[in-house]
JSON list of C-alpha atoms in Angstrom, two decimals:
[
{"chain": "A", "resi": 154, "resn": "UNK", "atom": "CA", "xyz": [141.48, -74.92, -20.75]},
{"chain": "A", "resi": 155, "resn": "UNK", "atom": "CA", "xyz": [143.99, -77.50, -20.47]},
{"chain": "A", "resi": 156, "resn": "UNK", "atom": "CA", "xyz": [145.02, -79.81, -23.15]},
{"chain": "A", "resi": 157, "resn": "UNK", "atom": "CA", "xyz": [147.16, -82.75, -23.52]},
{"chain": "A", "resi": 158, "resn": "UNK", "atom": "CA", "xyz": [150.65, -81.44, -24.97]},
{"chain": "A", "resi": 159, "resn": "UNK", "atom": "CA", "xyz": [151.06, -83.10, -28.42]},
{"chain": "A", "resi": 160, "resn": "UNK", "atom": "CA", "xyz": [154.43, -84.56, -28.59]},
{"chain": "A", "resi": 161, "resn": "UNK", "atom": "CA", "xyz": [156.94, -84.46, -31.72]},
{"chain": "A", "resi": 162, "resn": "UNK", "atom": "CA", "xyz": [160.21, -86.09, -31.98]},
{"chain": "A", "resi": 163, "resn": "UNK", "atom": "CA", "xyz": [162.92, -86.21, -34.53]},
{"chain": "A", "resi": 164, "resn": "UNK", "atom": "CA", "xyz": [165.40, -88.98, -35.31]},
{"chain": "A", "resi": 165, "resn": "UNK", "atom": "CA", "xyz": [168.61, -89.03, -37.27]},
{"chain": "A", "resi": 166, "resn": "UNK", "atom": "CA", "xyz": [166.61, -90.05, -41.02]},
{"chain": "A", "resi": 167, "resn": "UNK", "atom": "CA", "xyz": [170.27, -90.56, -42.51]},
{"chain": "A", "resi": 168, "resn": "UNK", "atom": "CA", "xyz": [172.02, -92.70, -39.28]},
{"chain": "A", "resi": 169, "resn": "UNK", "atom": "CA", "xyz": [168.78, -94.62, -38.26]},
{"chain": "A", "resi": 170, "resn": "UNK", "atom": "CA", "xyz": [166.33, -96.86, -38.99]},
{"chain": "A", "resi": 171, "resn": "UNK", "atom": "CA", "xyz": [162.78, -97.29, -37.41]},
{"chain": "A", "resi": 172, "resn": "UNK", "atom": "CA", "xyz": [162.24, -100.71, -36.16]},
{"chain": "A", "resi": 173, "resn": "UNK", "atom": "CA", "xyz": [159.27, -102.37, -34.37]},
{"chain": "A", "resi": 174, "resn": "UNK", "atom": "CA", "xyz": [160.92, -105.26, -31.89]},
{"chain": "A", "resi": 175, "resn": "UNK", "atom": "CA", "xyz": [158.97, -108.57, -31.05]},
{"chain": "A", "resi": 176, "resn": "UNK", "atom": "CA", "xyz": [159.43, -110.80, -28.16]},
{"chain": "A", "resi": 177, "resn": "UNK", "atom": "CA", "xyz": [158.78, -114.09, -29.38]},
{"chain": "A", "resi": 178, "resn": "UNK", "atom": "CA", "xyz": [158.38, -115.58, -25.81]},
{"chain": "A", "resi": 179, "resn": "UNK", "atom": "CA", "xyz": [155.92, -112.65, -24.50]},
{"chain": "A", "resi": 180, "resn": "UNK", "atom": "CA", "xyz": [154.80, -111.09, -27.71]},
{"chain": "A", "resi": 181, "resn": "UNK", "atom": "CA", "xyz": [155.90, -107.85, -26.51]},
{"chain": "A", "resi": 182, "resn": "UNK", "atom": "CA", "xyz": [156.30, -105.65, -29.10]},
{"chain": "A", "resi": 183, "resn": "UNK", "atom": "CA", "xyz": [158.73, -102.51, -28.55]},
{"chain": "A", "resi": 184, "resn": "UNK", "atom": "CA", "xyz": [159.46, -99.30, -31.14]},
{"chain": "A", "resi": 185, "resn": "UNK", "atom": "CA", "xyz": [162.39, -97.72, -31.54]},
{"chain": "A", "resi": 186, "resn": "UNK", "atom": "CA", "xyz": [165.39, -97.06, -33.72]},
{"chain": "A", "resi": 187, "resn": "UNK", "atom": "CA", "xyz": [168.27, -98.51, -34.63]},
{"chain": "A", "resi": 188, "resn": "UNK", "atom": "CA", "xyz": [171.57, -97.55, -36.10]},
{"chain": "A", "resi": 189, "resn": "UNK", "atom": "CA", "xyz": [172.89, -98.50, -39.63]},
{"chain": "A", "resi": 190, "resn": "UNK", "atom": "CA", "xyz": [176.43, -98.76, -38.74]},
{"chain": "A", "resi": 191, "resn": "UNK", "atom": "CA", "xyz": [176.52, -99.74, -35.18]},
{"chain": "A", "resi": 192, "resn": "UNK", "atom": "CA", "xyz": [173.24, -101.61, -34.78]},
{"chain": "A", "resi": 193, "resn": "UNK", "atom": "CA", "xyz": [172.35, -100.23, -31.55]},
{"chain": "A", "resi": 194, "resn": "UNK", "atom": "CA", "xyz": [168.61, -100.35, -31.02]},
{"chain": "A", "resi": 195, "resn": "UNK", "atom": "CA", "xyz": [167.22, -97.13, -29.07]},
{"chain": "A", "resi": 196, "resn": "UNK", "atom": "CA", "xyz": [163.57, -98.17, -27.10]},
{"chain": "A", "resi": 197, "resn": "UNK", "atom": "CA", "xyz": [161.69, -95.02, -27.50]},
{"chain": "A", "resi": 198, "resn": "UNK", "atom": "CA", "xyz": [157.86, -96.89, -26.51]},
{"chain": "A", "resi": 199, "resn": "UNK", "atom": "CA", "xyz": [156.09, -100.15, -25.68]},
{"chain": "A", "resi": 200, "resn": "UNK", "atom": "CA", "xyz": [153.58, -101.13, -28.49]},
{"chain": "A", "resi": 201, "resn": "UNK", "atom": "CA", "xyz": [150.55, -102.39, -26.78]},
{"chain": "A", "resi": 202, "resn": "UNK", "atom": "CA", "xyz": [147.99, -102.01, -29.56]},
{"chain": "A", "resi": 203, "resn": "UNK", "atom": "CA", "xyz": [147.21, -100.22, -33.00]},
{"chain": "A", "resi": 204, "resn": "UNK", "atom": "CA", "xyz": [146.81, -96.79, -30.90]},
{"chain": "A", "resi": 205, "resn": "UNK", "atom": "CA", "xyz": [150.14, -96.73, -29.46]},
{"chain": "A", "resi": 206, "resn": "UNK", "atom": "CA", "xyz": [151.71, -97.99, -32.78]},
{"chain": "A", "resi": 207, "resn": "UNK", "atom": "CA", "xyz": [149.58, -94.55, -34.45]},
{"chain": "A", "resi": 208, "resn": "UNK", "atom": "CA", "xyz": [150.96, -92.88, -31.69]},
{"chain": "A", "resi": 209, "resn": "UNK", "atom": "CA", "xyz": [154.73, -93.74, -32.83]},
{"chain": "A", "resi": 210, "resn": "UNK", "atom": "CA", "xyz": [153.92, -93.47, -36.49]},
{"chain": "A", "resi": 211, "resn": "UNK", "atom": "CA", "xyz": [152.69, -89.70, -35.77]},
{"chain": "A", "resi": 212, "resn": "UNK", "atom": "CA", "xyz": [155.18, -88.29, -33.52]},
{"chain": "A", "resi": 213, "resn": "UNK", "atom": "CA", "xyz": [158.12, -89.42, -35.36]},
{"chain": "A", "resi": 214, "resn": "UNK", "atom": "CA", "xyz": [156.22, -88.78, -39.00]},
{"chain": "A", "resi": 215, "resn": "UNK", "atom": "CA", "xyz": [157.02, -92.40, -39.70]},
{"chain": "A", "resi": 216, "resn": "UNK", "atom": "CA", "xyz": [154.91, -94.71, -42.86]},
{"chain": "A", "resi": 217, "resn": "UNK", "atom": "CA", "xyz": [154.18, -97.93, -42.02]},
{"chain": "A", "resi": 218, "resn": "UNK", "atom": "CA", "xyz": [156.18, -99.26, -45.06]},
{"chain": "A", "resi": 219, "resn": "UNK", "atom": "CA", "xyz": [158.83, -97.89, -43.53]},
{"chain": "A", "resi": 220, "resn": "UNK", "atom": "CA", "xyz": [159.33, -99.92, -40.48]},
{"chain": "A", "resi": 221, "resn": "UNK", "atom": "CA", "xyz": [161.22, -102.84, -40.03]},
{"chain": "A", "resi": 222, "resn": "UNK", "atom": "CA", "xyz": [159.90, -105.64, -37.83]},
{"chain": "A", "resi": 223, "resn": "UNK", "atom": "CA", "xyz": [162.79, -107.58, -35.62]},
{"chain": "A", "resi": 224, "resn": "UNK", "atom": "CA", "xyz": [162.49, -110.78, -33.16]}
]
């Protein structure tokens, strides 16, 4: 009867880059996506484990060669 909505999302494949961000201090891990030109990074979810990262890599239709890794 009720069912959890399954979310998409799109992001700008020509403008943007998807990039996982590390705290080195916390180890707080944060995905998002950042501009080419400008390098402005835009936080879209907090990575707390292989589920959530599945999570990003499925809504956004995202490999995982894809994805850059920052600190």
């Amino acid at each position: 009867m009720f069912r959890k909505k399954k979310l998409t999302g799109s992001y700008d494949r020509e403008n943007q880059i998807p990039v996982i961000r590390g705290s080195i201090c916390t180890g707080e891990k944060v995905a998002g996506f950042k501009d080419i030109h400008t390098g402005k990074f835009t936080e879209v979810m907090v990575v707390r484990g292989d589920k959530d990262m599945q999570e990003f890599l499925g809504r956004y239709g995202i490999l995982a060669e894809e994805i850059r890794k920052e600190w």
